[in-house]
PDB file of C-alpha atoms in Angstrom:
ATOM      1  CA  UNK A   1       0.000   0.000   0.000  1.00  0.00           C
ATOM      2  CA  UNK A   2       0.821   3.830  -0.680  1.00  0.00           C
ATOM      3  CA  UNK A   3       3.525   4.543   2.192  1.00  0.00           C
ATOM      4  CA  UNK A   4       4.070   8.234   3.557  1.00  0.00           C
ATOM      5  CA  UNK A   5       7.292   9.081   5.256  1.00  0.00           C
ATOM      6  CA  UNK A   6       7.452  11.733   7.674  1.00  0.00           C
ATOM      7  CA  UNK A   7      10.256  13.085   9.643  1.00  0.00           C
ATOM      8  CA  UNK A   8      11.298  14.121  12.420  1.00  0.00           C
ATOM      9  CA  UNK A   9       8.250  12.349  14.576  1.00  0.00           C
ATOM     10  CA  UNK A  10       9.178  14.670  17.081  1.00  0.00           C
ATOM     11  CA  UNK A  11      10.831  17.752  17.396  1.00  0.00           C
ATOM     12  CA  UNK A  12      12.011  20.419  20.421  1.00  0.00           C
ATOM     13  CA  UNK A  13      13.470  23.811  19.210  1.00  0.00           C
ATOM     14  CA  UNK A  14      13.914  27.084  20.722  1.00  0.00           C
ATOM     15  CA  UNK A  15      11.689  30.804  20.258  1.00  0.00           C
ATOM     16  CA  UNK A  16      12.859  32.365  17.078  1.00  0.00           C
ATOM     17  CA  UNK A  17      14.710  29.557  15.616  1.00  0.00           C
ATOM     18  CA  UNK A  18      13.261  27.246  12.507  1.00  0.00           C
ATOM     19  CA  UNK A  19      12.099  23.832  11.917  1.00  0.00           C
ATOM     20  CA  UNK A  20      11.671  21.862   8.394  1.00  0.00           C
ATOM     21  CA  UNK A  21       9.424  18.804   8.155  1.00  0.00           C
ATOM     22  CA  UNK A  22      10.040  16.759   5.760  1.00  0.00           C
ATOM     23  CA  UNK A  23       6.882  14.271   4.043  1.00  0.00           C
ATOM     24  CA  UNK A  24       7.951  11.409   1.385  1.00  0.00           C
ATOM     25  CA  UNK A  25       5.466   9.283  -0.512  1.00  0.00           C
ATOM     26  CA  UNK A  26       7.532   6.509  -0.726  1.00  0.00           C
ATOM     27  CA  UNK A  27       6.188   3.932  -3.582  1.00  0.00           C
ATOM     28  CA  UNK A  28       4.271   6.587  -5.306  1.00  0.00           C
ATOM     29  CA  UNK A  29       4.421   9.984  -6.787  1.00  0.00           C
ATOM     30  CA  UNK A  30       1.983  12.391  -5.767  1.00  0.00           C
ATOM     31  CA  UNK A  31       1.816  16.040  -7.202  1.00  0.00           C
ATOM     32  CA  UNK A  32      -0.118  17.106  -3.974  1.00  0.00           C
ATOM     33  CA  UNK A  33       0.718  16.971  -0.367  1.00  0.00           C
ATOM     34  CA  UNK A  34      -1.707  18.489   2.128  1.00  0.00           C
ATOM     35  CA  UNK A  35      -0.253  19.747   5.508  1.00  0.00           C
ATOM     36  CA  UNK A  36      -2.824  19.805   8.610  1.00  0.00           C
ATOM     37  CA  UNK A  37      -2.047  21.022  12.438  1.00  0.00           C
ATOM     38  CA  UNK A  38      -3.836  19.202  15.105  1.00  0.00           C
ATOM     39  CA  UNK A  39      -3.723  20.721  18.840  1.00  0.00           C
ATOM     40  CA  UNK A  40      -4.853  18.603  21.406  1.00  0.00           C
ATOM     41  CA  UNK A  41      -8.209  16.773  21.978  1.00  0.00           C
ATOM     42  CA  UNK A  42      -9.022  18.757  18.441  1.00  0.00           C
ATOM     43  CA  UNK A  43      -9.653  17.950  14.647  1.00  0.00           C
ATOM     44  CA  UNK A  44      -7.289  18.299  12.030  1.00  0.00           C
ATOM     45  CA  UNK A  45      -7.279  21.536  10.315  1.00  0.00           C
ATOM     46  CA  UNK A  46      -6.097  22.099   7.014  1.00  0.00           C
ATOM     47  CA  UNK A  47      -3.306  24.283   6.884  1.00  0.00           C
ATOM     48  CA  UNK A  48      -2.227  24.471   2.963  1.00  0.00           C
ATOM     49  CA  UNK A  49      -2.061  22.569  -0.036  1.00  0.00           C
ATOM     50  CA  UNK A  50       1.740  21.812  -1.339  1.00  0.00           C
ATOM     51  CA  UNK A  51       1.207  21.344  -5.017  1.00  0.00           C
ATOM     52  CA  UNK A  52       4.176  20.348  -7.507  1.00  0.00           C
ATOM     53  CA  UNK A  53       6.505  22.720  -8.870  1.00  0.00           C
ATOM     54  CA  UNK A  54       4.262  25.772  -8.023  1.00  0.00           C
ATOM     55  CA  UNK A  55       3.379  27.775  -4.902  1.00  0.00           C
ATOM     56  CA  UNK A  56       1.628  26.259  -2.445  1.00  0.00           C
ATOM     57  CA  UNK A  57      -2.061  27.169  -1.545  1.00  0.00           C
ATOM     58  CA  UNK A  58      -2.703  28.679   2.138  1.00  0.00           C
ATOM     59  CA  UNK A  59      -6.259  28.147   3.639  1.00  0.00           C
ATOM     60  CA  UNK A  60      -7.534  31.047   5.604  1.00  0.00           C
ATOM     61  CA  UNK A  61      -5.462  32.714   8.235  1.00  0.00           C
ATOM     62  CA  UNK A  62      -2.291  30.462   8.070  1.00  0.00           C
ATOM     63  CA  UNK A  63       0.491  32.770   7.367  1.00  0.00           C
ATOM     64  CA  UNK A  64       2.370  31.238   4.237  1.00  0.00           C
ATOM     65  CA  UNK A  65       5.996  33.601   5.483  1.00  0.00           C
ATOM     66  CA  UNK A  66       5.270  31.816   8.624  1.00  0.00           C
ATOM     67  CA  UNK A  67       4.816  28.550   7.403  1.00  0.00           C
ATOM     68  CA  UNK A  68       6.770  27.929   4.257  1.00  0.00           C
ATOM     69  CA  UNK A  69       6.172  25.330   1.938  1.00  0.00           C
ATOM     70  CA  UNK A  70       8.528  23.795  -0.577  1.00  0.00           C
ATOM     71  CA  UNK A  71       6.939  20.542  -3.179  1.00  0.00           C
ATOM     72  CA  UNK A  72      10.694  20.336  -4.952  1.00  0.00           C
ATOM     73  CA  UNK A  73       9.668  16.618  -6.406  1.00  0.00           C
ATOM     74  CA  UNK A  74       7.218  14.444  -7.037  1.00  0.00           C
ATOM     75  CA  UNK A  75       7.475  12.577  -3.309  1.00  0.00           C
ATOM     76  CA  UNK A  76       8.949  15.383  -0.942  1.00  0.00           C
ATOM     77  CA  UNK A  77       7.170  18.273  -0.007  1.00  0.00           C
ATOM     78  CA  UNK A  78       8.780  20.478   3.089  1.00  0.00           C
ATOM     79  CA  UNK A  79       7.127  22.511   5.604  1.00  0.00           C
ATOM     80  CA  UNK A  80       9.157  25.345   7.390  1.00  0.00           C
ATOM     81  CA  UNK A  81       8.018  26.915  10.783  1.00  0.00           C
ATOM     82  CA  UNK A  82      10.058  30.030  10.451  1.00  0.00           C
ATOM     83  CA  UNK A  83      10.378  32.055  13.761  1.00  0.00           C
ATOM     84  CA  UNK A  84       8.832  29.512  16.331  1.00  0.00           C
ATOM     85  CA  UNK A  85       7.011  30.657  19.156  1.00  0.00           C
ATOM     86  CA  UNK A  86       5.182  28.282  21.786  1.00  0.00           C
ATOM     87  CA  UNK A  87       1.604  29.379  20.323  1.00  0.00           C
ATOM     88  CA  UNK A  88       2.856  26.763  16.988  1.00  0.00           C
ATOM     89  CA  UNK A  89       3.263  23.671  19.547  1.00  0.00           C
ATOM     90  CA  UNK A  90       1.200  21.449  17.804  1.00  0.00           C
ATOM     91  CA  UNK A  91       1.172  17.775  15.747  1.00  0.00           C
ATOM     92  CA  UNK A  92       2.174  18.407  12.776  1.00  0.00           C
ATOM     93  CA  UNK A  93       0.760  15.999   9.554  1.00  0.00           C
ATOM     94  CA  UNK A  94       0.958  15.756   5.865  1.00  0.00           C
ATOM     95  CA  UNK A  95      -0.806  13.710   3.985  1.00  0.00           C
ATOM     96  CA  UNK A  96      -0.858  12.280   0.171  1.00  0.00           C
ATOM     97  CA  UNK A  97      -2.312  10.554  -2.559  1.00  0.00           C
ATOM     98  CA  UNK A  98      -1.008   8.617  -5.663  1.00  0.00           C
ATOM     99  CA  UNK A  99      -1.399  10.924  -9.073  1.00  0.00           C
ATOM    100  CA  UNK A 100      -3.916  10.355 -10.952  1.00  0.00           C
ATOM    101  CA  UNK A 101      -5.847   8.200  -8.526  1.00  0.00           C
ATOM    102  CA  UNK A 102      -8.962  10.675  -7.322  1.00  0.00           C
ATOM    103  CA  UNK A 103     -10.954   8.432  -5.688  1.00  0.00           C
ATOM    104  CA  UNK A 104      -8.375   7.091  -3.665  1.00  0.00           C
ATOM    105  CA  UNK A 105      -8.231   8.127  -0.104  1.00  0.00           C
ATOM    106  CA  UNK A 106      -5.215   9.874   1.240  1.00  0.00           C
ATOM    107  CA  UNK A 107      -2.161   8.616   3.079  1.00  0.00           C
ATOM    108  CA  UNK A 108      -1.013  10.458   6.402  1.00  0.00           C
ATOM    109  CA  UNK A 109       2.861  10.428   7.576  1.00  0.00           C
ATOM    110  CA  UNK A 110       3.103   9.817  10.934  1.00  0.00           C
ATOM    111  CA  UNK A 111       3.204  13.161  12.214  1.00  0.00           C
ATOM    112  CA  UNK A 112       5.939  15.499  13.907  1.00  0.00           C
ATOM    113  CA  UNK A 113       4.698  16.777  16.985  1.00  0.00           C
ATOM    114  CA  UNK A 114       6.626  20.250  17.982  1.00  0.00           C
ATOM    115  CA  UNK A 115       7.219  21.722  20.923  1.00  0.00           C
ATOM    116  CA  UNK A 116       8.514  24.921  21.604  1.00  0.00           C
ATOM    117  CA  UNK A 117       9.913  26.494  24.441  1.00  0.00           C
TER     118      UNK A 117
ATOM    119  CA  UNK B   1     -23.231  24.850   9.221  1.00  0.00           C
ATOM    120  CA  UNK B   2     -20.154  23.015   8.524  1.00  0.00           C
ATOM    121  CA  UNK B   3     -19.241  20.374   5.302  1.00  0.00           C
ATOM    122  CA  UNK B   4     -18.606  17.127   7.442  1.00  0.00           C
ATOM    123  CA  UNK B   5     -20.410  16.699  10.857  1.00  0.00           C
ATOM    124  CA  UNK B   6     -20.149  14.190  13.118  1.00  0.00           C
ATOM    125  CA  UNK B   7     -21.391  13.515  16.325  1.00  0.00           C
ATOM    126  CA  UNK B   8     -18.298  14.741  18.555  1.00  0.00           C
ATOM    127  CA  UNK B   9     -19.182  11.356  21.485  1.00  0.00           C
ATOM    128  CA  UNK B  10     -18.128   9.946  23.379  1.00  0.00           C
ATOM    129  CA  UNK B  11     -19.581   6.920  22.144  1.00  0.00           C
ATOM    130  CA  UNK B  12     -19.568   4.163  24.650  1.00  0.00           C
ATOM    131  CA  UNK B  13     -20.165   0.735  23.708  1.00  0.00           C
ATOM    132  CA  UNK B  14     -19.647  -2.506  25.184  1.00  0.00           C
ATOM    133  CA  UNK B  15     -17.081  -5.370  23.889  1.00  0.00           C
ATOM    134  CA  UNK B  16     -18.689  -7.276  21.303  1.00  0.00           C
ATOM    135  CA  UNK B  17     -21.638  -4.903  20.170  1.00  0.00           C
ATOM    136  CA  UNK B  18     -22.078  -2.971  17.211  1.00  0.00           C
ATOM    137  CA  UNK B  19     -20.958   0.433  17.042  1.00  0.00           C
ATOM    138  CA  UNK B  20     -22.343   2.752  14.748  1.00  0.00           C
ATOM    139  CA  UNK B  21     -20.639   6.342  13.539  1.00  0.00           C
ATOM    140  CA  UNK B  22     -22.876   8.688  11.744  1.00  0.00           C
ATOM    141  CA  UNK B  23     -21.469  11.582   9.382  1.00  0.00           C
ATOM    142  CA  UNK B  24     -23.268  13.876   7.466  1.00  0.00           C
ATOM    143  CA  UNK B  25     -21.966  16.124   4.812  1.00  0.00           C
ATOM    144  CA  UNK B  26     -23.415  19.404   2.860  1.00  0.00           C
ATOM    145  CA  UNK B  27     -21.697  19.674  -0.501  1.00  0.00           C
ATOM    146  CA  UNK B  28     -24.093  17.481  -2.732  1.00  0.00           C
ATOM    147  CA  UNK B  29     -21.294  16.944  -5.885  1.00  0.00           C
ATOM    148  CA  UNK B  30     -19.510  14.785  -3.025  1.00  0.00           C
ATOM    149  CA  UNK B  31     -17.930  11.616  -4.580  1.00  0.00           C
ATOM    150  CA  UNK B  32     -15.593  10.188  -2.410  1.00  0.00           C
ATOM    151  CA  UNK B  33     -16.290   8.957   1.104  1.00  0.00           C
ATOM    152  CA  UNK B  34     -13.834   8.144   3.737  1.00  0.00           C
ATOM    153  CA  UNK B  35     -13.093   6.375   7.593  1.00  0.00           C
ATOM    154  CA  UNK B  36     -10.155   7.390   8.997  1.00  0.00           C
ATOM    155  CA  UNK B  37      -9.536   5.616  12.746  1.00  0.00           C
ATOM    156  CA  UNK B  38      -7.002   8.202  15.127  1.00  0.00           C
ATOM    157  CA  UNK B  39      -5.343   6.902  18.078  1.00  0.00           C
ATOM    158  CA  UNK B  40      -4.468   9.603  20.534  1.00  0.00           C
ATOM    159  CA  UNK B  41      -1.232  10.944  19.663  1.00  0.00           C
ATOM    160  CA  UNK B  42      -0.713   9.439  16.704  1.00  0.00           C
ATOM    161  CA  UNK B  43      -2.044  10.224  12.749  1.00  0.00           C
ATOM    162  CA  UNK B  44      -5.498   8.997  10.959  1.00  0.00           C
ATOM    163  CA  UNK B  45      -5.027   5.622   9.558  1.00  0.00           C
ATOM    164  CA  UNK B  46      -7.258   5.535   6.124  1.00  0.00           C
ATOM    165  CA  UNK B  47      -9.858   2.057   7.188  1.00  0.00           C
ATOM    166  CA  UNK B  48     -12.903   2.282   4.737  1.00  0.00           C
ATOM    167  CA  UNK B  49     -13.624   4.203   1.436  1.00  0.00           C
ATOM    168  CA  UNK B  50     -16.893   3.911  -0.540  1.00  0.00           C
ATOM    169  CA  UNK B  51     -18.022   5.654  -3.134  1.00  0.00           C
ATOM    170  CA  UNK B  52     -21.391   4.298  -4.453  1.00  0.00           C
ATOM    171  CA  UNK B  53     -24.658   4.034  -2.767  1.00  0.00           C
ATOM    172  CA  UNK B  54     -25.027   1.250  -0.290  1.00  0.00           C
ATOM    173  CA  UNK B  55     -22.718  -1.093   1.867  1.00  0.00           C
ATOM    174  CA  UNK B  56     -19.540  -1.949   1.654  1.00  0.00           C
ATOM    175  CA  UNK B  57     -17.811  -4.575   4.181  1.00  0.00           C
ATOM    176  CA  UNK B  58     -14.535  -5.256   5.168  1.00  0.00           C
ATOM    177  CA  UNK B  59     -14.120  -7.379   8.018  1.00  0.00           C
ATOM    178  CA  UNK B  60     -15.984  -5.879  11.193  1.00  0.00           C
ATOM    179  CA  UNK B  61     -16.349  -3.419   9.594  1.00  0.00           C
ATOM    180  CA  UNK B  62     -19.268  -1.966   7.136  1.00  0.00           C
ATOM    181  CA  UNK B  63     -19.613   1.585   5.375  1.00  0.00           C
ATOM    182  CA  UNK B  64     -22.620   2.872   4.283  1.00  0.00           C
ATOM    183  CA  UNK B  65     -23.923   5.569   1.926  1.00  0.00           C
ATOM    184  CA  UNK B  66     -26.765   7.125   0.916  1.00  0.00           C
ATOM    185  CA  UNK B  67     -25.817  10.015  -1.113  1.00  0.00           C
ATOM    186  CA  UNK B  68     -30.272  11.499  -1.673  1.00  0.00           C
ATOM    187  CA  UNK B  69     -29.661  12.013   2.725  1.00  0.00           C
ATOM    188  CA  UNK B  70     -26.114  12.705   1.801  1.00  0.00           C
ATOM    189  CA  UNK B  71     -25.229  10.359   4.795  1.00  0.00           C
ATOM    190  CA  UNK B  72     -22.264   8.341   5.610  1.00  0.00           C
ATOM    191  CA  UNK B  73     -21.736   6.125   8.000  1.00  0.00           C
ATOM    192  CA  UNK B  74     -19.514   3.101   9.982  1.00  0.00           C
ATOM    193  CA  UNK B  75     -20.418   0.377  11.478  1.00  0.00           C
ATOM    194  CA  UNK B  76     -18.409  -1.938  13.785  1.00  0.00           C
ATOM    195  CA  UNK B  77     -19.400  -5.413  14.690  1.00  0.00           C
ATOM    196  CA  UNK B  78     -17.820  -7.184  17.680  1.00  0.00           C
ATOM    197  CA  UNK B  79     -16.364  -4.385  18.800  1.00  0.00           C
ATOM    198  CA  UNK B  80     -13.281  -4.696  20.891  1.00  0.00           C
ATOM    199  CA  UNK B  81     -11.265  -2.176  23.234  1.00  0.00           C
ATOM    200  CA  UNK B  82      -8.595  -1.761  20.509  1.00  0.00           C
ATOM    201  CA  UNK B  83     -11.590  -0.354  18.402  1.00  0.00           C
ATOM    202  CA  UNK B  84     -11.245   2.670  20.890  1.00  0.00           C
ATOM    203  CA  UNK B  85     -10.225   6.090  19.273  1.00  0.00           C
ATOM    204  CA  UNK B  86     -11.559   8.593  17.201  1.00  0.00           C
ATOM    205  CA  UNK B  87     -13.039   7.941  13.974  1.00  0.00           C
ATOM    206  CA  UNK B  88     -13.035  10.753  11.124  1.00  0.00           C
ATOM    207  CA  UNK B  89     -15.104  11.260   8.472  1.00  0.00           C
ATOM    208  CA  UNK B  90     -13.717  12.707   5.623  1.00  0.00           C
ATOM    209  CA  UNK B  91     -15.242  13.795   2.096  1.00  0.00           C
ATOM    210  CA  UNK B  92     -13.969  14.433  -1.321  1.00  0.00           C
ATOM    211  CA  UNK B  93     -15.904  16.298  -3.525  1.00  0.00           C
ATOM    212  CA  UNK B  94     -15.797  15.569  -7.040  1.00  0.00           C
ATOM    213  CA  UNK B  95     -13.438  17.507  -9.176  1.00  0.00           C
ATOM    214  CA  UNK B  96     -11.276  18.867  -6.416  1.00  0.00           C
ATOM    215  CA  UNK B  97      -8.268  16.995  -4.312  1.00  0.00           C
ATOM    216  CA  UNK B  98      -8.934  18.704  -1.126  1.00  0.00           C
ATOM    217  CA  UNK B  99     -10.571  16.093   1.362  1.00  0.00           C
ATOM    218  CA  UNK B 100     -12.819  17.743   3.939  1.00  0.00           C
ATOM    219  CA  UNK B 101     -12.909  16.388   7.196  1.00  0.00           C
ATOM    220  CA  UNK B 102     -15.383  16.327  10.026  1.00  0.00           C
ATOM    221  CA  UNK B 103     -14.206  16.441  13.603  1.00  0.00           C
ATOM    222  CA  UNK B 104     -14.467  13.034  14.514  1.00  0.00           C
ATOM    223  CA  UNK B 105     -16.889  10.505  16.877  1.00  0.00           C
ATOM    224  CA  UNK B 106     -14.743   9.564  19.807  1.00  0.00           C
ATOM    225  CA  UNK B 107     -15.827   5.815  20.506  1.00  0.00           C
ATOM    226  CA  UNK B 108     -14.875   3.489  23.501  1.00  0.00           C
ATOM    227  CA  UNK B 109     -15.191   0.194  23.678  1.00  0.00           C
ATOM    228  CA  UNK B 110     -15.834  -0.989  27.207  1.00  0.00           C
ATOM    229  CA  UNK B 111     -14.303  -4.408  28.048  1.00  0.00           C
TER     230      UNK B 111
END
């Protein structure tokens, strides 16, 4: 089955300093990734869509200077917290499907949870 | 009112009944239909997909749709304790990649 890679599962870093998070398909190329934050006891909530060799797509009030996104290939998309402060302390998961399979449901990585301090 | 609903629980149920998840979604042009099972702490594992109008089974477990209520739902026979954790709806609507998700049903399975 479709295999997502992500990495690091957990990560501690200071105020003002950056983290990347990296998300492999593994056996499968996927043109889309999809990065969601989940804080505790919550649902997952869509944070952007990392497309393929174009600029990622923010949903509502996520700060893409913040939060950058890099899809470089077709199985590694990066997200960078830039500037960490305690308030982004959350799990951190992407997500991804085969190309060209629609009806296919999506893949999550394992998740990088992020602290903060 | 929101795309996905569910039924935020806690669902209690004892070991070896059926336990039944309800979802409801709003966007009519919906397609794809998902279950996603979360253990605390860790990611959603993908466990059922339909995409036509009826059942589907797999093991315990049994998805249903009925696209004219534009209802989903999940059923789990013989439940067992390691059925405990929240279950996620989640919705594809056709033409677009983005899966919507609802909140989740938080079930436990009493032994």
């Amino acid at each position: 089955g479709a295999v997502v890679s992500q990495h690091p599962s957990r990560v501690i870093c200071k105020s003002g300093t950056s983290v990347k998070i990296e998300c492999r398909s593994l056996d499968f190329q996927a043109t889309t990734m999809f990065w969601y934050r989940q804080f505790p006891k919550q649902s997952l909530m869509l944070m952007a869509t990392s497309n393929e060799g174009s600029k990622a797509t923010y949903e509502q009030g996520v700060e893409k200077d913040k939060f950058l996104i890099n899809h470089a290939s077709l199985t590694l998309s990066t997200l960078t917290v830039t500037s960490a402060h305690p308030e982004d302390s959350s799990f951190y998961i992407c997500s991804a499907r085969e190309s060209g399979k629609a009806n296919y449901g999506y893949t999550f990585g394992s998740g990088t949870r992020l602290t903060v301090v | 009112q929101k795309e996905v609903e569910q039924n935020s629980g806690p669902l209690s149920v004892p070991e070896g009944a059926i336990a039944s998840l309800n979802c409801t979604y709003s966007d009519r042009v919906s397609q794809s239909f998902f279950w996603y099972r979360q253990y605390s702490g860790k990611s959603p594992e993908l466990i059922m997909s339909i995409y036509s109008n009826g059942d589907k089974e797999d093991g315990r477990f049994t998805a249903q749709l009925n696209k004219a209520s534009q209802y989903v739902s999940l059923l789990i026979r013989d439940s067992q304790p390691s059925d405990s954790a929240t279950y996620l709806c989640a919705v594809n609507s056709g033409g677009y990649q983005k899966v919507t998700f609802g909140t989740g049903t938080k079930l436990q399975v009493i032994p």
